[in-house]
Amino acid sequence: MASMTSSSPSHAPASWDGFAAAEPEFADTVRARFRLYKHHVLATLRKDGSPRVTGLEADFRFGELLLGMMPDSLKALDLRRDPRFALHANPGPDAEMNDGDVRVSGRAVEITDPEVIARFIEEATPPEPFHLFRAELTEVVRIGLDNDELVIRSWRPGQPLRTVRRK
């Protein structure tokens, strides 16, 4: 007998460009929100599975969302062991949320290609040495206010942009 519950198929994570191709206007909104501030908050998983939250600079370059970090930093070691992450955009100096609250999550894949790293160094001039990861997105969420409603927009690879409004 067939099950009464349906399950949605899992979809492969998307690069930033893949997300932007699927939802260009939403991607522009999310990128603009991240670009308001230099530092953001990264959540990774420690060896014991508990969360670690640290500061991070996010970089949009080469069609990717790139995460750079100091060599052998705990967050880099966390991502090497378990690539799952969430990145929350800096909320800003006050509680107004005029530009919304944004986060992305997925898997971070370390970039080891010397040509890509050399190109990144040439364009971004980061302090060296460093680890560089690219984000493979599994979810992008923006929460904002529209008059008296909370508007939650979320996207997952292979699914349409979803909007939920709450009073």
C-alpha positions as YAML, in Angstrom:
chain: A
units: angstrom
residues:
- id: 1
  name: MET
  ca: [0.00, 0.00, 0.00]
- id: 2
  name: ALA
  ca: [1.33, 3.47, -0.87]
- id: 3
  name: SER
  ca: [2.28, 5.79, 1.94]
- id: 4
  name: MET
  ca: [-0.08, 8.65, 2.73]
- id: 5
  name: THR
  ca: [2.80, 11.03, 3.36]
- id: 6
  name: SER
  ca: [4.73, 12.56, 0.56]
- id: 7
  name: SER
  ca: [8.37, 13.41, 0.73]
- id: 8
  name: SER
  ca: [10.02, 15.97, -1.46]
- id: 9
  name: PRO
  ca: [13.01, 14.84, -3.46]
- id: 10
  name: SER
  ca: [16.34, 16.07, -2.22]
- id: 11
  name: HIS
  ca: [18.13, 18.47, -4.52]
- id: 12
  name: ALA
  ca: [21.82, 19.03, -4.89]
- id: 13
  name: PRO
  ca: [23.18, 22.19, -3.30]
- id: 14
  name: ALA
  ca: [23.56, 25.22, -5.54]
- id: 15
  name: SER
  ca: [26.47, 27.57, -6.14]
- id: 16
  name: TRP
  ca: [25.77, 31.26, -5.69]
- id: 17
  name: ASP
  ca: [25.44, 31.58, -9.47]
- id: 18
  name: GLY
  ca: [22.99, 28.65, -9.50]
- id: 19
  name: PHE
  ca: [20.87, 30.40, -6.88]
- id: 20
  name: ALA
  ca: [21.11, 33.74, -8.73]
- id: 21
  name: ALA
  ca: [20.05, 32.07, -12.00]
- id: 22
  name: ALA
  ca: [17.02, 30.51, -10.30]
- id: 23
  name: GLU
  ca: [15.96, 33.62, -8.35]
- id: 24
  name: PRO
  ca: [17.87, 36.70, -9.63]
- id: 25
  name: GLU
  ca: [15.86, 39.37, -7.79]
- id: 26
  name: PHE
  ca: [15.97, 37.50, -4.47]
- id: 27
  name: ALA
  ca: [19.71, 36.81, -4.90]
- id: 28
  name: ASP
  ca: [20.34, 40.53, -5.50]
- id: 29
  name: THR
  ca: [18.41, 41.38, -2.32]
- id: 30
  name: VAL
  ca: [20.35, 38.85, -0.25]
- id: 31
  name: ARG
  ca: [23.75, 39.88, -1.67]
- id: 32
  name: ALA
  ca: [22.96, 43.57, -1.04]
- id: 33
  name: ARG
  ca: [22.05, 42.76, 2.56]
- id: 34
  name: PHE
  ca: [25.37, 40.96, 3.11]
- id: 35
  name: ARG
  ca: [27.27, 43.83, 1.51]
- id: 36
  name: LEU
  ca: [25.90, 46.37, 4.02]
- id: 37
  name: TYR
  ca: [28.50, 45.25, 6.58]
- id: 38
  name: LYS
  ca: [31.93, 43.65, 6.43]
- id: 39
  name: HIS
  ca: [31.58, 41.13, 9.25]
- id: 40
  name: HIS
  ca: [28.93, 38.43, 9.65]
- id: 41
  name: VAL
  ca: [28.25, 35.46, 11.92]
- id: 42
  name: LEU
  ca: [29.19, 31.92, 10.89]
- id: 43
  name: ALA
  ca: [27.84, 28.83, 12.64]
- id: 44
  name: THR
  ca: [29.77, 25.57, 12.31]
- id: 45
  name: LEU
  ca: [29.70, 22.27, 14.18]
- id: 46
  name: ARG
  ca: [32.35, 21.29, 16.73]
- id: 47
  name: LYS
  ca: [33.72, 17.74, 17.01]
- id: 48
  name: ASP
  ca: [31.05, 16.91, 19.61]
- id: 49
  name: GLY
  ca: [28.26, 18.25, 17.37]
- id: 50
  name: SER
  ca: [27.61, 21.38, 19.41]
- id: 51
  name: PRO
  ca: [27.43, 24.71, 17.57]
- id: 52
  name: ARG
  ca: [30.32, 27.15, 17.25]
- id: 53
  name: VAL
  ca: [29.51, 30.75, 16.31]
- id: 54
  name: THR
  ca: [32.27, 33.05, 15.05]
- id: 55
  name: GLY
  ca: [32.75, 36.19, 13.01]
- id: 56
  name: LEU
  ca: [33.55, 36.00, 9.31]
- id: 57
  name: GLU
  ca: [33.89, 38.14, 6.19]
- id: 58
  name: ALA
  ca: [31.87, 36.88, 3.22]
- id: 59
  name: ASP
  ca: [33.01, 37.57, -0.33]
- id: 60
  name: PHE
  ca: [30.95, 37.35, -3.53]
- id: 61
  name: ARG
  ca: [33.41, 36.61, -6.32]
- id: 62
  name: PHE
  ca: [33.73, 34.30, -9.38]
- id: 63
  name: GLY
  ca: [30.01, 33.47, -9.19]
- id: 64
  name: GLU
  ca: [30.45, 32.04, -5.70]
- id: 65
  name: LEU
  ca: [29.86, 32.99, -2.10]
- id: 66
  name: LEU
  ca: [33.37, 32.61, -0.65]
- id: 67
  name: LEU
  ca: [34.31, 32.20, 3.00]
- id: 68
  name: GLY
  ca: [37.89, 33.03, 3.91]
- id: 69
  name: MET
  ca: [39.51, 32.33, 7.27]
- id: 70
  name: MET
  ca: [42.82, 32.23, 9.05]
- id: 71
  name: PRO
  ca: [44.94, 29.08, 8.76]
- id: 72
  name: ASP
  ca: [43.95, 26.32, 11.15]
- id: 73
  name: SER
  ca: [41.26, 28.46, 12.77]
- id: 74
  name: LEU
  ca: [38.70, 26.42, 14.69]
- id: 75
  name: LYS
  ca: [35.98, 27.33, 12.20]
- id: 76
  name: ALA
  ca: [38.15, 26.13, 9.28]
- id: 77
  name: LEU
  ca: [38.89, 22.88, 11.11]
- id: 78
  name: ASP
  ca: [35.18, 22.49, 11.86]
- id: 79
  name: LEU
  ca: [34.31, 22.89, 8.16]
- id: 80
  name: ARG
  ca: [37.01, 20.45, 7.07]
- id: 81
  name: ARG
  ca: [35.53, 17.86, 9.44]
- id: 82
  name: ASP
  ca: [31.85, 18.63, 8.81]
- id: 83
  name: PRO
  ca: [31.06, 21.07, 5.99]
- id: 84
  name: ARG
  ca: [27.60, 22.10, 7.23]
- id: 85
  name: PHE
  ca: [27.29, 25.79, 8.07]
- id: 86
  name: ALA
  ca: [24.91, 28.69, 8.46]
- id: 87
  name: LEU
  ca: [25.92, 32.29, 7.75]
- id: 88
  name: HIS
  ca: [23.86, 35.10, 9.25]
- id: 89
  name: ALA
  ca: [24.20, 38.60, 7.83]
- id: 90
  name: ASN
  ca: [25.27, 41.22, 10.35]
- id: 91
  name: PRO
  ca: [22.00, 42.59, 11.78]
- id: 92
  name: GLY
  ca: [23.37, 46.13, 11.97]
- id: 93
  name: PRO
  ca: [23.53, 48.73, 14.70]
- id: 94
  name: ASP
  ca: [19.89, 48.74, 15.77]
- id: 95
  name: ALA
  ca: [16.73, 46.64, 15.91]
- id: 96
  name: GLU
  ca: [14.93, 48.32, 13.00]
- id: 97
  name: MET
  ca: [15.62, 45.53, 10.45]
- id: 98
  name: ASN
  ca: [14.99, 47.99, 7.60]
- id: 99
  name: ASP
  ca: [16.97, 45.75, 5.24]
- id: 100
  name: GLY
  ca: [15.64, 42.50, 6.65]
- id: 101
  name: ASP
  ca: [17.29, 39.60, 8.39]
- id: 102
  name: VAL
  ca: [19.21, 37.27, 6.05]
- id: 103
  name: ARG
  ca: [20.90, 33.91, 6.39]
- id: 104
  name: VAL
  ca: [22.23, 31.24, 4.08]
- id: 105
  name: SER
  ca: [23.08, 27.67, 4.92]
- id: 106
  name: GLY
  ca: [24.57, 24.68, 3.21]
- id: 107
  name: ARG
  ca: [27.96, 23.04, 2.87]
- id: 108
  name: ALA
  ca: [31.34, 24.71, 2.64]
- id: 109
  name: VAL
  ca: [33.83, 23.13, 0.23]
- id: 110
  name: GLU
  ca: [37.48, 24.05, 0.61]
- id: 111
  name: ILE
  ca: [39.09, 25.48, -2.51]
- id: 112
  name: THR
  ca: [42.53, 24.00, -3.12]
- id: 113
  name: ASP
  ca: [42.97, 24.80, -6.83]
- id: 114
  name: PRO
  ca: [46.15, 26.95, -6.99]
- id: 115
  name: GLU
  ca: [44.83, 28.95, -9.96]
- id: 116
  name: VAL
  ca: [41.61, 29.90, -8.15]
- id: 117
  name: ILE
  ca: [43.55, 30.78, -5.00]
- id: 118
  name: ALA
  ca: [46.03, 32.89, -6.99]
- id: 119
  name: ARG
  ca: [43.17, 34.70, -8.70]
- id: 120
  name: PHE
  ca: [41.51, 35.33, -5.33]
- id: 121
  name: ILE
  ca: [44.76, 36.71, -3.88]
- id: 122
  name: GLU
  ca: [45.19, 38.98, -6.90]
- id: 123
  name: GLU
  ca: [41.65, 40.37, -6.68]
- id: 124
  name: ALA
  ca: [40.93, 40.38, -2.94]
- id: 125
  name: THR
  ca: [44.44, 40.77, -1.43]
- id: 126
  name: PRO
  ca: [43.60, 38.78, 1.73]
- id: 127
  name: PRO
  ca: [46.08, 38.37, 4.58]
- id: 128
  name: GLU
  ca: [48.07, 35.22, 3.90]
- id: 129
  name: PRO
  ca: [48.06, 32.33, 4.52]
- id: 130
  name: PHE
  ca: [44.34, 31.52, 4.61]
- id: 131
  name: HIS
  ca: [41.71, 28.86, 4.00]
- id: 132
  name: LEU
  ca: [39.14, 29.55, 1.30]
- id: 133
  name: PHE
  ca: [35.80, 27.78, 1.07]
- id: 134
  name: ARG
  ca: [32.96, 28.13, -1.41]
- id: 135
  name: ALA
  ca: [29.39, 27.86, -0.21]
- id: 136
  name: GLU
  ca: [27.13, 25.20, -1.68]
- id: 137
  name: LEU
  ca: [23.70, 26.53, -0.76]
- id: 138
  name: THR
  ca: [20.89, 24.39, 0.56]
- id: 139
  name: GLU
  ca: [18.74, 27.24, 1.90]
- id: 140
  name: VAL
  ca: [18.51, 31.03, 1.67]
- id: 141
  name: VAL
  ca: [16.13, 32.93, 3.96]
- id: 142
  name: ARG
  ca: [15.18, 36.59, 4.31]
- id: 143
  name: ILE
  ca: [12.81, 37.84, 6.98]
- id: 144
  name: GLY
  ca: [11.53, 41.38, 6.69]
- id: 145
  name: LEU
  ca: [8.69, 43.64, 7.68]
- id: 146
  name: ASP
  ca: [5.94, 44.88, 5.38]
- id: 147
  name: ASN
  ca: [3.78, 47.30, 7.38]
- id: 148
  name: ASP
  ca: [2.33, 45.11, 10.15]
- id: 149
  name: GLU
  ca: [3.32, 41.78, 8.56]
- id: 150
  name: LEU
  ca: [6.40, 39.65, 8.99]
- id: 151
  name: VAL
  ca: [7.43, 38.39, 5.53]
- id: 152
  name: ILE
  ca: [9.52, 35.23, 5.35]
- id: 153
  name: ARG
  ca: [11.01, 34.40, 1.95]
- id: 154
  name: SER
  ca: [12.93, 31.16, 1.56]
- id: 155
  name: TRP
  ca: [14.56, 29.29, -1.28]
- id: 156
  name: ARG
  ca: [15.96, 25.78, -1.61]
- id: 157
  name: PRO
  ca: [17.58, 24.27, -4.72]
- id: 158
  name: GLY
  ca: [15.05, 22.82, -7.14]
- id: 159
  name: GLN
  ca: [12.10, 24.51, -5.42]
- id: 160
  name: PRO
  ca: [10.31, 27.78, -6.13]
- id: 161
  name: LEU
  ca: [10.80, 30.80, -3.91]
- id: 162
  name: ARG
  ca: [8.39, 30.52, -0.99]
- id: 163
  name: THR
  ca: [6.80, 33.50, 0.75]
- id: 164
  name: VAL
  ca: [4.95, 33.31, 4.08]
- id: 165
  name: ARG
  ca: [3.29, 36.33, 5.67]
- id: 166
  name: ARG
  ca: [2.43, 36.55, 9.36]
- id: 167
  name: LYS
  ca: [0.57, 39.25, 11.27]
...
